[in-house]
Amino acid sequence: LVQLPLFLARRGAPWGLRLVLLGSLIALAVVLEAEILTPHPTLDAERAARFLTRGPLAAPLWAGVVGAGIVLPVALLFTPWHAAWGVAAVLSLAGLWLYEDLWIRGDQSVPLS
């Protein structure tokens, strides 16, 4: 782990940053999958997850977060153009922002009483 920064420095900053972004996108995909596929402890949590995955927030979740925020940036990271890597970084940040926004709205969609 200590030698990882030295390894990245030898390969060049753009290569290392691409690797970090790729790892972060994979981690986000794993967290999203775990949030969606694991059983929820309460009925309210189950309703909120259903509201996100199949309800009114499903289109922004699947198209915005998964499509434009994870899949497209991963594809752009494997292109040889430096400009595409910057676009991938911006798209991933937008996807992360949308993910957090949707998760808050999904949790608040369930009535408290």
Coordinates of N, CA, C and O in Angstrom, one line a residue:
L1 N 0.8 -1.2 0.0 CA 0.0 0.0 0.0 C 0.9 1.3 0.0 O 0.5 2.2 -0.6
V2 N 2.0 1.2 0.7 CA 2.9 2.4 0.7 C 3.5 2.6 -0.7 O 3.7 3.8 -1.0
Q3 N 3.7 1.6 -1.4 CA 4.4 1.7 -2.7 C 3.4 2.1 -3.8 O 3.8 2.4 -4.9
L4 N 2.1 2.1 -3.5 CA 1.1 2.4 -4.5 C 1.3 3.9 -5.1 O 1.3 4.0 -6.3
P5 N 1.5 4.9 -4.3 CA 1.8 6.2 -4.8 C 3.0 6.3 -5.7 O 3.1 7.0 -6.7
L6 N 4.1 5.5 -5.4 CA 5.3 5.5 -6.2 C 5.0 4.8 -7.5 O 5.4 5.3 -8.6
F7 N 4.2 3.8 -7.5 CA 3.8 3.1 -8.7 C 3.0 4.0 -9.6 O 3.2 4.1 -10.8
L8 N 2.0 4.7 -9.0 CA 1.2 5.7 -9.8 C 2.1 6.8 -10.4 O 1.8 7.3 -11.5
A9 N 3.0 7.3 -9.6 CA 3.9 8.4 -10.1 C 4.8 7.9 -11.2 O 5.0 8.7 -12.2
R10 N 5.2 6.7 -11.2 CA 6.0 6.2 -12.4 C 5.2 6.1 -13.6 O 5.7 6.3 -14.7
R11 N 3.9 5.7 -13.5 CA 3.1 5.6 -14.7 C 2.5 6.9 -15.2 O 2.1 7.0 -16.3
G12 N 2.6 7.9 -14.4 CA 2.1 9.3 -14.8 C 0.8 9.6 -14.1 O 0.0 8.7 -13.8
A13 N 0.6 10.9 -13.8 CA -0.6 11.3 -13.1 C -1.9 10.9 -13.8 O -2.9 10.5 -13.1
P14 N -2.1 11.2 -15.1 CA -3.4 10.8 -15.7 C -3.7 9.3 -15.6 O -4.9 9.0 -15.3
W15 N -2.7 8.5 -15.7 CA -3.0 7.0 -15.5 C -3.4 6.7 -14.1 O -4.4 6.0 -13.9
G16 N -2.8 7.3 -13.1 CA -3.1 7.1 -11.7 C -4.5 7.6 -11.4 O -5.3 6.9 -10.7
L17 N -4.8 8.8 -11.9 CA -6.1 9.4 -11.6 C -7.2 8.5 -12.3 O -8.3 8.4 -11.7
R18 N -7.0 8.0 -13.5 CA -8.0 7.2 -14.1 C -8.2 5.9 -13.3 O -9.3 5.4 -13.1
L19 N -7.1 5.4 -12.7 CA -7.3 4.2 -11.9 C -8.1 4.4 -10.6 O -8.9 3.7 -10.2
V20 N -7.8 5.6 -10.0 CA -8.6 6.0 -8.8 C -10.0 6.2 -9.1 O -10.9 5.7 -8.4
L21 N -10.3 6.9 -10.2 CA -11.7 7.1 -10.6 C -12.4 5.8 -11.0 O -13.6 5.6 -10.6
L22 N -11.7 4.9 -11.7 CA -12.3 3.6 -12.0 C -12.6 2.8 -10.7 O -13.7 2.2 -10.6
G23 N -11.7 2.8 -9.8 CA -12.0 2.1 -8.5 C -13.2 2.7 -7.8 O -14.0 2.0 -7.2
S24 N -13.3 4.0 -7.8 CA -14.4 4.7 -7.1 C -15.7 4.4 -7.8 O -16.7 4.2 -7.1
L25 N -15.7 4.3 -9.1 CA -16.9 4.0 -9.8 C -17.4 2.6 -9.6 O -18.6 2.3 -9.4
I26 N -16.4 1.7 -9.5 CA -16.7 0.3 -9.2 C -17.3 0.2 -7.7 O -18.3 -0.5 -7.5
A27 N -16.7 0.9 -6.8 CA -17.2 0.9 -5.4 C -18.6 1.5 -5.4 O -19.5 1.0 -4.6
L28 N -18.9 2.6 -6.1 CA -20.2 3.1 -6.2 C -21.2 2.1 -6.7 O -22.3 2.0 -6.2
A29 N -20.8 1.4 -7.7 CA -21.7 0.4 -8.3 C -22.0 -0.8 -7.3 O -23.1 -1.2 -7.2
V30 N -21.0 -1.2 -6.6 CA -21.2 -2.2 -5.5 C -22.1 -1.7 -4.4 O -23.0 -2.4 -4.0
V31 N -21.9 -0.5 -4.0 CA -22.8 0.1 -2.9 C -24.2 0.2 -3.4 O -25.2 -0.1 -2.7
L32 N -24.4 0.7 -4.6 CA -25.7 0.8 -5.2 C -26.4 -0.6 -5.3 O -27.6 -0.7 -5.0
E33 N -25.7 -1.5 -5.8 CA -26.2 -2.9 -5.9 C -26.6 -3.4 -4.5 O -27.7 -4.0 -4.4
A34 N -25.8 -3.2 -3.5 CA -26.1 -3.7 -2.2 C -27.3 -3.0 -1.6 O -28.2 -3.6 -1.0
E35 N -27.4 -1.7 -1.9 CA -28.6 -1.0 -1.4 C -29.9 -1.5 -2.1 O -31.0 -1.5 -1.4
I36 N -29.8 -1.9 -3.3 CA -31.0 -2.3 -4.0 C -31.4 -3.7 -3.8 O -32.5 -4.1 -3.6
L37 N -30.4 -4.6 -3.8 CA -30.6 -6.0 -3.7 C -30.7 -6.7 -2.4 O -31.3 -7.7 -2.2
T38 N -30.1 -6.0 -1.3 CA -30.2 -6.7 0.0 C -31.6 -6.5 0.6 O -32.3 -5.5 0.3
P39 N -32.0 -7.4 1.4 CA -33.3 -7.2 2.1 C -33.2 -6.0 3.1 O -32.2 -5.8 3.7
H40 N -34.3 -5.3 3.1 CA -34.4 -4.1 4.0 C -35.0 -4.5 5.3 O -35.9 -5.3 5.4
P41 N -34.5 -3.8 6.4 CA -34.9 -4.2 7.7 C -36.4 -3.8 8.1 O -37.0 -4.5 8.9
T42 N -36.9 -2.8 7.4 CA -38.2 -2.4 7.8 C -39.1 -2.3 6.5 O -38.5 -2.2 5.4
L43 N -40.4 -2.2 6.7 CA -41.3 -2.1 5.6 C -41.1 -0.7 4.9 O -41.2 -0.6 3.7
D44 N -40.9 0.3 5.7 CA -40.7 1.7 5.2 C -39.4 1.7 4.3 O -39.4 2.4 3.3
A45 N -38.4 1.1 4.7 CA -37.1 1.0 3.9 C -37.4 0.3 2.6 O -36.9 0.7 1.5
E46 N -38.2 -0.8 2.7 CA -38.5 -1.5 1.5 C -39.4 -0.6 0.5 O -39.2 -0.6 -0.7
R47 N -40.3 0.1 1.1 CA -41.1 1.0 0.2 C -40.3 2.1 -0.4 O -40.5 2.4 -1.6
A48 N -39.3 2.7 0.3 CA -38.5 3.7 -0.2 C -37.6 3.1 -1.3 O -37.4 3.8 -2.4
A49 N -37.1 1.9 -1.2 CA -36.3 1.3 -2.2 C -37.1 1.0 -3.4 O -36.6 1.2 -4.6
R50 N -38.3 0.6 -3.3 CA -39.2 0.3 -4.4 C -39.6 1.6 -5.1 O -39.7 1.7 -6.3
F51 N -39.8 2.7 -4.3 CA -40.1 4.0 -4.9 C -38.9 4.4 -5.8 O -39.1 5.1 -6.8
L52 N -37.7 4.1 -5.4 CA -36.5 4.5 -6.2 C -36.3 3.6 -7.4 O -36.0 4.1 -8.5
T53 N -36.5 2.3 -7.2 CA -36.1 1.4 -8.3 C -37.2 1.2 -9.3 O -37.0 0.9 -10.5
R54 N -38.5 1.3 -8.9 CA -39.6 1.1 -9.8 C -40.6 2.2 -9.9 O -41.6 2.1 -10.7
G55 N -40.5 3.2 -9.0 CA -41.4 4.3 -9.0 C -41.0 5.5 -9.8 O -40.3 5.4 -10.8
P56 N -41.5 6.7 -9.4 CA -41.2 7.9 -10.1 C -39.7 8.3 -10.2 O -39.4 9.0 -11.1
L57 N -38.9 7.8 -9.3 CA -37.5 8.1 -9.3 C -36.7 7.1 -10.1 O -35.4 7.2 -10.1
A58 N -37.3 6.1 -10.7 CA -36.6 5.0 -11.3 C -35.8 5.5 -12.6 O -34.7 5.1 -12.8
A59 N -36.4 6.4 -13.4 CA -35.8 6.9 -14.6 C -34.5 7.6 -14.3 O -33.5 7.4 -14.9
P60 N -34.5 8.6 -13.3 CA -33.3 9.3 -13.0 C -32.2 8.3 -12.4 O -31.0 8.5 -12.6
L61 N -32.7 7.3 -11.6 CA -31.8 6.4 -11.0 C -31.1 5.6 -12.1 O -29.8 5.5 -12.1
W62 N -31.8 4.9 -13.0 CA -31.2 4.0 -13.9 C -30.5 4.8 -15.1 O -29.4 4.4 -15.4
A63 N -31.1 5.8 -15.6 CA -30.5 6.6 -16.7 C -29.4 7.5 -16.2 O -28.3 7.6 -16.8
G64 N -29.7 8.3 -15.1 CA -28.8 9.3 -14.6 C -27.6 8.7 -13.8 O -26.4 8.9 -14.2
V65 N -27.9 7.9 -12.8 CA -26.9 7.4 -11.9 C -26.2 6.3 -12.6 O -24.9 6.3 -12.7
V66 N -26.9 5.2 -13.0 CA -26.2 4.0 -13.5 C -25.7 4.3 -14.9 O -24.5 4.0 -15.2
G67 N -26.5 4.8 -15.8 CA -26.1 5.0 -17.2 C -25.1 6.1 -17.4 O -23.9 5.9 -17.8
A68 N -25.5 7.3 -17.0 CA -24.6 8.5 -17.3 C -23.6 8.7 -16.1 O -22.6 9.4 -16.4
G69 N -23.8 8.1 -15.0 CA -22.9 8.4 -13.8 C -21.9 7.3 -13.6 O -20.9 7.5 -12.9
I70 N -22.2 6.1 -14.1 CA -21.3 4.9 -13.8 C -20.8 4.3 -15.1 O -19.6 4.2 -15.4
V71 N -21.8 3.8 -16.0 CA -21.4 3.1 -17.2 C -20.7 3.9 -18.2 O -19.6 3.6 -18.7
L72 N -21.2 5.1 -18.5 CA -20.6 6.0 -19.5 C -19.2 6.5 -19.0 O -18.2 6.4 -19.8
P73 N -19.0 6.9 -17.8 CA -17.7 7.3 -17.3 C -16.6 6.1 -17.4 O -15.5 6.3 -17.8
V74 N -17.1 4.9 -17.0 CA -16.2 3.8 -17.1 C -15.7 3.5 -18.6 O -14.6 3.3 -18.9
A75 N -16.7 3.6 -19.5 CA -16.3 3.5 -20.9 C -15.4 4.6 -21.4 O -14.4 4.3 -22.1
L76 N -15.6 5.8 -20.9 CA -14.8 6.9 -21.3 C -13.3 6.8 -20.8 O -12.4 7.3 -21.4
L77 N -13.2 6.1 -19.6 CA -11.9 6.0 -19.0 C -11.0 5.0 -19.9 O -9.8 5.1 -19.7
F78 N -11.6 4.2 -20.7 CA -10.8 3.3 -21.5 C -10.5 3.9 -22.9 O -10.0 3.2 -23.8
T79 N -10.8 5.1 -23.2 CA -10.5 5.8 -24.4 C -9.1 6.4 -24.3 O -8.7 6.7 -23.2
P80 N -8.4 6.6 -25.4 CA -7.1 7.2 -25.3 C -7.1 8.8 -25.2 O -6.0 9.4 -25.1
W81 N -8.2 9.4 -25.2 CA -8.2 10.9 -25.3 C -8.3 11.4 -23.8 O -9.2 11.1 -23.1
H82 N -7.4 12.4 -23.6 CA -7.4 13.0 -22.2 C -8.7 13.8 -21.9 O -9.1 13.8 -20.8
A83 N -9.3 14.4 -23.0 CA -10.5 15.2 -22.8 C -11.6 14.3 -22.3 O -12.5 14.7 -21.5
A84 N -11.7 13.0 -22.8 CA -12.7 12.1 -22.4 C -12.6 11.7 -20.9 O -13.6 11.5 -20.3
W85 N -11.4 11.7 -20.4 CA -11.2 11.4 -19.0 C -11.8 12.5 -18.1 O -12.3 12.2 -17.1
G86 N -11.6 13.8 -18.6 CA -12.2 14.9 -17.8 C -13.7 14.8 -17.8 O -14.4 15.1 -16.8
V87 N -14.3 14.5 -19.0 CA -15.7 14.3 -19.1 C -16.2 13.2 -18.2 O -17.2 13.3 -17.5
A88 N -15.4 12.1 -18.1 CA -15.8 11.0 -17.3 C -15.8 11.4 -15.8 O -16.7 11.0 -15.0
A89 N -14.8 12.2 -15.4 CA -14.8 12.7 -14.0 C -16.0 13.6 -13.7 O -16.6 13.5 -12.7
V90 N -16.4 14.5 -14.6 CA -17.5 15.4 -14.4 C -18.8 14.6 -14.4 O -19.7 14.8 -13.5
L91 N -18.9 13.6 -15.3 CA -20.1 12.8 -15.3 C -20.3 11.9 -14.0 O -21.3 11.8 -13.5
S92 N -19.1 11.4 -13.5 CA -19.2 10.6 -12.3 C -19.6 11.5 -11.1 O -20.3 11.0 -10.2
L93 N -19.1 12.7 -11.0 CA -19.5 13.6 -10.0 C -21.0 14.0 -10.0 O -21.7 14.0 -9.0
A94 N -21.5 14.2 -11.3 CA -22.9 14.5 -11.4 C -23.7 13.2 -11.1 O -24.8 13.4 -10.4
G95 N -23.3 12.1 -11.4 CA -24.0 10.8 -11.0 C -24.0 10.6 -9.5 O -25.0 10.2 -9.0
L96 N -22.9 10.9 -8.9 CA -22.8 10.8 -7.4 C -23.8 11.8 -6.7 O -24.5 11.5 -5.8
W97 N -23.8 13.0 -7.3 CA -24.7 14.0 -6.7 C -26.2 13.6 -6.9 O -27.0 13.7 -6.0
L98 N -26.5 13.1 -8.1 CA -27.9 12.6 -8.3 C -28.2 11.4 -7.5 O -29.3 11.3 -7.0
Y99 N -27.3 10.5 -7.3 CA -27.5 9.4 -6.4 C -27.9 9.8 -5.0 O -28.8 9.3 -4.4
E100 N -27.1 10.7 -4.4 CA -27.4 11.2 -3.1 C -28.7 11.9 -3.0 O -29.5 11.8 -2.1
D101 N -29.0 12.8 -4.0 CA -30.3 13.5 -4.1 C -31.4 12.5 -4.1 O -32.4 12.7 -3.4
L102 N -31.4 11.5 -5.0 CA -32.4 10.6 -5.1 C -32.6 9.7 -3.9 O -33.8 9.4 -3.5
W103 N -31.5 9.4 -3.2 CA -31.7 8.6 -2.0 C -32.4 9.3 -0.9 O -33.2 8.8 -0.2
I104 N -32.1 10.6 -0.8 CA -32.8 11.5 0.2 C -34.2 11.6 -0.2 O -35.1 11.4 0.7
R105 N -34.5 11.9 -1.4 CA -35.9 12.0 -1.8 C -36.7 10.7 -1.7 O -37.9 10.7 -1.4
G106 N -36.0 9.6 -2.0 CA -36.7 8.3 -1.8 C -37.0 8.0 -0.4 O -38.1 7.5 -0.1
D107 N -36.1 8.3 0.5 CA -36.4 8.1 1.9 C -37.5 9.0 2.4 O -38.3 8.6 3.3
Q108 N -37.6 10.2 1.9 CA -38.6 11.1 2.4 C -39.9 10.9 1.7 O -40.9 11.5 2.1
S109 N -40.0 10.0 0.7 CA -41.3 9.7 0.0 C -42.2 8.8 0.9 O -43.4 8.8 0.6
V110 N -41.7 8.1 1.8 CA -42.5 7.2 2.7 C -43.1 8.1 3.8 O -42.5 8.8 4.5
P111 N -44.5 8.0 3.9 CA -45.2 8.7 5.0 C -44.7 8.3 6.4 O -44.4 7.1 6.6
L112 N -44.6 9.3 7.3 CA -44.2 9.0 8.6 C -45.2 8.4 9.5 O -44.9 7.7 10.5
S113 N -46.5 8.5 9.1 CA -47.5 7.9 9.9 C -48.6 7.2 9.1 O -48.7 7.3 7.9

